[in-house]
C-alpha positions as a Python dict, from the first residue, in 0.01 Angstrom:
ca = {
    (1, 'M'): (0, 0, 0),
    (2, 'N'): (116, 410, -122),
    (3, 'I'): (37, 608, 192),
    (4, 'G'): (62, 981, 193),
    (5, 'Y'): (81, 1216, 437),
    (6, 'A'): (-5, 1603, 396),
    (7, 'R'): (36, 1927, 670),
    (8, 'I'): (16, 2267, 621),
    (9, 'N'): (79, 2485, 936),
    (10, 'T'): (-228, 2770, 894),
    (11, 'L'): (-589, 2793, 746),
    (12, 'E'): (-449, 3041, 531),
    (13, 'Q'): (-199, 2745, 326),
    (14, 'Q'): (-514, 2588, 264),
    (15, 'A'): (-383, 2576, -135),
    (16, 'D'): (-106, 2458, -45),
    (17, 'F'): (-296, 2173, 115),
    (18, 'E'): (-502, 2106, -162),
    (19, 'T'): (-175, 2084, -388),
    (20, 'Q'): (-4, 1848, -156),
    (21, 'V'): (-343, 1625, -164),
    (22, 'D'): (-351, 1628, -554),
    (23, 'A'): (16, 1517, -612),
    (24, 'L'): (-14, 1243, -337),
    (25, 'K'): (-318, 1145, -503),
    (26, 'R'): (-160, 1142, -871),
    (27, 'A'): (188, 970, -709),
    (28, 'G'): (-60, 666, -648),
    (29, 'C'): (-157, 720, -281),
    (30, 'E'): (-418, 507, -144),
    (31, 'K'): (-431, 623, 171),
    (32, 'I'): (-402, 1003, 283),
    (33, 'F'): (-369, 1111, 594),
    (34, 'K'): (-381, 1532, 621),
    (35, 'E'): (-349, 1757, 932),
    (36, 'Q'): (-292, 2121, 997),
    (37, 'V'): (-74, 2174, 1283),
    (38, 'S'): (287, 2356, 1360),
    (39, 'S'): (597, 2115, 1268),
    (40, 'V'): (672, 2136, 1642),
    (41, 'G'): (334, 2070, 1773),
    (42, 'L'): (176, 1725, 1843),
    (43, 'R'): (114, 1546, 1497),
    (44, 'E'): (-141, 1248, 1566),
    (45, 'Q'): (-215, 1202, 1185),
    (46, 'L'): (168, 1172, 1118),
    (47, 'D'): (202, 915, 1400),
    (48, 'L'): (-104, 746, 1261),
    (49, 'A'): (53, 729, 928),
    (50, 'L'): (383, 584, 1059),
    (51, 'Y'): (171, 324, 1277),
    (52, 'T'): (-12, 215, 956),
    (53, 'V'): (278, 187, 695),
    (54, 'R'): (377, -244, 651),
    (55, 'E'): (677, -385, 531),
    (56, 'G'): (641, -358, 141),
    (57, 'D'): (454, -29, 167),
    (58, 'V'): (579, 327, 23),
    (59, 'F'): (513, 625, 265),
    (60, 'T'): (493, 921, 23),
    (61, 'V'): (501, 1320, 109),
    (62, 'T'): (549, 1617, -101),
    (63, 'G'): (817, 1777, 22),
    (64, 'L'): (1075, 1689, 333),
    (65, 'D'): (964, 2034, 516),
    (66, 'R'): (584, 1873, 557),
    (67, 'L'): (740, 1559, 720),
    (68, 'A'): (1041, 1636, 917),
    (69, 'R'): (1163, 1948, 1172),
    (70, 'S'): (1542, 1868, 1106),
    (71, 'T'): (1765, 1604, 1024),
    (72, 'A'): (1764, 1452, 1332),
    (73, 'H'): (1400, 1421, 1325),
    (74, 'L'): (1414, 1288, 962),
    (75, 'V'): (1645, 1031, 1100),
    (76, 'K'): (1396, 905, 1356),
    (77, 'I'): (1130, 930, 1146),
    (78, 'T'): (1326, 696, 880),
    (79, 'E'): (1401, 456, 1246),
    (80, 'K'): (1073, 413, 1262),
    (81, 'L'): (992, 340, 882),
    (82, 'Q'): (1244, 62, 854),
}
């Protein structure tokens, strides 16, 4: 399964949100987790998406800035996915 994750910080970014979701659909994502939250806040949908991913699945985001706060955070997420 191809699982996607989209995130925006504020309602003013709604157009970017729709762009992310459209890109994830075009990439073949069958399930898309979406949330509007700061990257430093609790991201329940990201946690749920990471929990949902199984061996053989593909996890897709439109940009690393939508996923991780820092390189160290990206490494932790990558470790969870492995």
